[in-house]
mmCIF file of C-alpha atoms in Angstrom:
data_model
loop_
_atom_site.group_PDB
_atom_site.id
_atom_site.type_symbol
_atom_site.label_atom_id
_atom_site.label_comp_id
_atom_site.label_asym_id
_atom_site.label_seq_id
_atom_site.Cartn_x
_atom_site.Cartn_y
_atom_site.Cartn_z
ATOM 1 C CA MET A 1 -34.162 -6.874 48.804
ATOM 2 C CA ARG A 2 -36.203 -6.677 45.286
ATOM 3 C CA LEU A 3 -39.758 -7.426 44.269
ATOM 4 C CA THR A 4 -39.414 -10.784 41.499
ATOM 5 C CA LYS A 5 -41.448 -8.909 38.278
ATOM 6 C CA SER A 6 -44.203 -11.704 39.229
ATOM 7 C CA THR A 7 -45.056 -10.427 42.735
ATOM 8 C CA ASP A 8 -44.832 -7.296 40.600
ATOM 9 C CA ILE A 9 -47.748 -7.417 38.469
ATOM 10 C CA ALA A 10 -49.645 -9.209 40.701
ATOM 11 C CA LEU A 11 -48.874 -5.797 42.294
ATOM 12 C CA ARG A 12 -50.331 -4.021 39.982
ATOM 13 C CA VAL A 13 -53.698 -6.090 38.202
ATOM 14 C CA ALA A 14 -54.500 -5.913 42.564
ATOM 15 C CA MET A 15 -54.053 -1.935 42.405
ATOM 16 C CA ARG A 16 -56.357 -1.730 39.110
ATOM 17 C CA LEU A 17 -59.497 -4.333 39.912
ATOM 18 C CA ALA A 18 -59.720 -1.617 43.529
ATOM 19 C CA VAL A 19 -59.980 1.619 41.606
ATOM 20 C CA LEU A 20 -62.598 -0.345 39.485
ATOM 21 C CA ASP A 21 -65.786 -0.089 40.040
ATOM 22 C CA ASP A 22 -67.990 -3.318 40.335
ATOM 23 C CA ALA A 23 -70.340 -3.016 37.526
ATOM 24 C CA ALA A 24 -66.864 -2.792 34.847
ATOM 25 C CA ASN A 25 -66.138 -6.584 34.876
ATOM 26 C CA PRO A 26 -62.375 -6.536 33.296
ATOM 27 C CA THR A 27 -60.786 -8.716 31.738
ATOM 28 C CA THR A 28 -57.213 -10.182 32.239
ATOM 29 C CA ARG A 29 -55.748 -8.722 28.789
ATOM 30 C CA ASP A 30 -58.079 -5.369 30.060
ATOM 31 C CA VAL A 31 -55.599 -5.351 33.419
ATOM 32 C CA ALA A 32 -52.842 -5.890 31.280
ATOM 33 C CA ASP A 33 -52.849 -3.139 29.135
ATOM 34 C CA ALA A 34 -53.931 -0.676 31.780
ATOM 35 C CA VAL A 35 -50.631 -1.641 33.175
ATOM 36 C CA GLU A 36 -48.828 -2.288 30.257
ATOM 37 C CA VAL A 37 -47.991 -6.337 30.687
ATOM 38 C CA PRO A 38 -47.706 -8.490 28.609
ATOM 39 C CA TYR A 39 -50.905 -11.079 28.414
ATOM 40 C CA HIS A 40 -49.181 -13.648 29.810
ATOM 41 C CA HIS A 41 -47.618 -12.395 32.557
ATOM 42 C CA ALA A 42 -50.674 -10.806 33.429
ATOM 43 C CA ALA A 43 -52.420 -14.313 33.164
ATOM 44 C CA LYS A 44 -50.575 -15.942 35.093
ATOM 45 C CA VAL A 45 -50.330 -13.645 38.577
ATOM 46 C CA VAL A 46 -54.515 -13.920 37.831
ATOM 47 C CA SER A 47 -54.847 -17.033 38.373
ATOM 48 C CA ARG A 48 -51.850 -16.974 41.129
ATOM 49 C CA LEU A 49 -53.874 -14.011 43.192
ATOM 50 C CA ARG A 50 -56.899 -15.940 42.556
ATOM 51 C CA GLN A 51 -55.203 -19.541 44.197
ATOM 52 C CA LEU A 52 -54.867 -16.807 47.325
ATOM 53 C CA GLY A 53 -58.442 -15.558 47.753
ATOM 54 C CA VAL A 54 -57.406 -11.784 46.721
ATOM 55 C CA ILE A 55 -59.980 -12.217 43.252
ATOM 56 C CA GLU A 56 -62.501 -13.609 41.585
ATOM 57 C CA ALA A 57 -62.632 -14.851 37.998
ATOM 58 C CA ARG A 58 -65.390 -15.332 36.959
ATOM 59 C CA ARG A 59 -66.699 -16.694 33.120
ATOM 60 C CA GLY A 60 -69.216 -15.879 30.291
ATOM 61 C CA ARG A 61 -70.544 -13.153 30.035
ATOM 62 C CA GLY A 62 -71.190 -11.089 32.119
ATOM 63 C CA GLY A 63 -67.570 -12.057 34.049
ATOM 64 C CA GLY A 64 -63.911 -10.382 34.972
ATOM 65 C CA LEU A 65 -62.116 -10.144 37.259
ATOM 66 C CA ALA A 66 -63.019 -7.938 40.767
ATOM 67 C CA LEU A 67 -60.733 -7.834 43.487
ATOM 68 C CA THR A 68 -61.767 -9.910 47.185
ATOM 69 C CA THR A 69 -62.674 -7.879 50.285
ATOM 70 C CA SER A 70 -60.214 -10.128 51.898
ATOM 71 C CA GLY A 71 -58.152 -8.518 48.597
ATOM 72 C CA ARG A 72 -58.683 -5.116 49.360
ATOM 73 C CA ALA A 73 -58.457 -4.995 52.883
ATOM 74 C CA GLY A 74 -55.895 -7.856 53.706
ATOM 75 C CA SER A 75 -52.201 -7.553 54.664
ATOM 76 C CA LEU A 76 -49.501 -6.609 52.397
ATOM 77 C CA GLY A 77 -47.406 -7.742 54.225
ATOM 78 C CA ARG A 78 -48.900 -11.046 54.228
ATOM 79 C CA LEU A 79 -49.749 -10.954 50.661
ATOM 80 C CA VAL A 80 -46.169 -9.688 49.374
ATOM 81 C CA ARG A 81 -44.727 -13.457 51.696
ATOM 82 C CA GLU A 82 -47.129 -15.021 50.279
ATOM 83 C CA LEU A 83 -46.339 -14.673 45.980
ATOM 84 C CA GLU A 84 -42.993 -14.035 47.322
ATOM 85 C CA GLY A 85 -42.340 -17.664 49.456
ATOM 86 C CA VAL A 86 -40.222 -16.918 52.303
ATOM 87 C CA GLY A 87 -36.987 -18.665 51.912
ATOM 88 C CA ASP A 88 -32.393 -17.503 51.725
ATOM 89 C CA VAL A 89 -32.114 -13.919 50.562
ATOM 90 C CA VAL A 90 -29.000 -15.464 48.720
ATOM 91 C CA GLY A 91 -27.750 -18.794 47.893
ATOM 92 C CA CYS A 92 -26.066 -20.348 50.509
ATOM 93 C CA GLU A 93 -27.130 -24.092 49.448
ATOM 94 C CA ASP A 94 -26.647 -23.213 45.672
ATOM 95 C CA ASP A 95 -24.524 -25.848 43.666
ATOM 96 C CA PRO A 96 -21.765 -24.733 44.071
ATOM 97 C CA PRO A 97 -22.790 -24.763 48.019
ATOM 98 C CA CYS A 98 -21.252 -21.594 49.651
ATOM 99 C CA PRO A 99 -18.097 -22.117 51.156
ATOM 100 C CA LEU A 100 -18.971 -19.694 54.573
ATOM 101 C CA ARG A 101 -22.438 -21.382 54.810
ATOM 102 C CA SER A 102 -21.471 -23.669 58.003
ATOM 103 C CA ALA A 103 -20.046 -20.335 59.902
ATOM 104 C CA CYS A 104 -21.810 -17.220 58.025
ATOM 105 C CA ARG A 105 -22.932 -14.616 59.747
ATOM 106 C CA LEU A 106 -24.690 -13.249 57.285
ATOM 107 C CA ARG A 107 -26.792 -15.079 55.816
ATOM 108 C CA ASN A 108 -29.069 -14.830 59.513
ATOM 109 C CA ALA A 109 -28.889 -11.215 58.974
ATOM 110 C CA LEU A 110 -30.193 -11.167 55.494
ATOM 111 C CA HIS A 111 -33.141 -13.794 57.020
ATOM 112 C CA VAL A 112 -34.188 -10.441 60.095
ATOM 113 C CA ALA A 113 -33.598 -7.594 57.038
ATOM 114 C CA GLN A 114 -36.389 -9.553 54.402
ATOM 115 C CA GLU A 115 -38.563 -9.982 57.533
ATOM 116 C CA ALA A 116 -38.643 -6.248 58.747
ATOM 117 C CA PHE A 117 -39.070 -5.565 54.786
ATOM 118 C CA PHE A 118 -42.195 -7.858 55.371
ATOM 119 C CA ALA A 119 -42.767 -6.424 58.111
ATOM 120 C CA ALA A 120 -43.082 -2.618 57.509
ATOM 121 C CA LEU A 121 -45.629 -4.370 54.856
ATOM 122 C CA ASP A 122 -47.607 -5.888 56.720
ATOM 123 C CA PRO A 123 -50.121 -2.679 58.163
ATOM 124 C CA LEU A 124 -50.975 -1.843 54.893
ATOM 125 C CA THR A 125 -53.572 -3.138 52.573
ATOM 126 C CA ILE A 126 -54.590 -2.627 48.659
ATOM 127 C CA ASP A 127 -57.240 0.168 49.807
ATOM 128 C CA ASP A 128 -54.069 2.134 51.358
ATOM 129 C CA LEU A 129 -51.948 1.653 48.379
ATOM 130 C CA VAL A 130 -54.828 2.694 46.012
ATOM 131 C CA ALA A 131 -55.472 6.584 48.159
ATOM 132 C CA SER A 132 -55.252 9.426 46.364
ATOM 133 C CA PRO A 133 -52.275 10.309 44.320
ATOM 134 C CA THR A 134 -52.417 6.850 42.897
ATOM 135 C CA GLY A 135 -56.035 5.749 42.427
ATOM 136 C CA PRO A 136 -57.255 8.554 40.286
ATOM 137 C CA VAL A 137 -53.976 7.689 38.244
ATOM 138 C CA LEU A 138 -54.978 3.985 38.753
ATOM 139 C CA VAL A 139 -58.545 5.153 37.414
ATOM 140 C CA SER A 140 -57.399 7.111 34.418
ATOM 141 C CA LEU A 141 -55.024 4.179 32.338
ATOM 142 C CA SER A 142 -56.624 2.576 29.798
ATOM 143 C CA ALA A 143 -56.136 -0.201 27.255
ATOM 144 C CA ARG A 144 -53.118 0.430 25.001
ATOM 145 C CA PRO A 145 -53.737 1.368 21.179
ATOM 146 C CA ASP A 146 -53.428 -1.485 19.272
ATOM 147 C CA SER A 147 -50.736 -1.353 16.881
#
């Protein structure tokens, strides 16, 4: 299974925030630059992560982004399910619909495989992902120099 670009960016943003101390107050632009993703993509995922309660965004002086306690310790499987949406892996009902859809065993097999993928992520957390050796690399990331 391949994650969407949006989920990939969301996980990188959450991981970056997990290694910064609470006083860092990074902005969306800071995080986007550090994980080398376009600002507008990062802004969309920051908004979604905020809706899911994974990050907190504060405006104004002393504002910035921070990972919430539930974002830090919540199930990675649950987060990926929320970000990806749980649906069919293949487009059985696309236009035109698949002619095998009424007698196909592939759809169910792929659903079982998708759930196994998510289940493998269930016991993990963002904190688990940023353990060494990943954490030190994330800490060392800095914003890209201006072109």
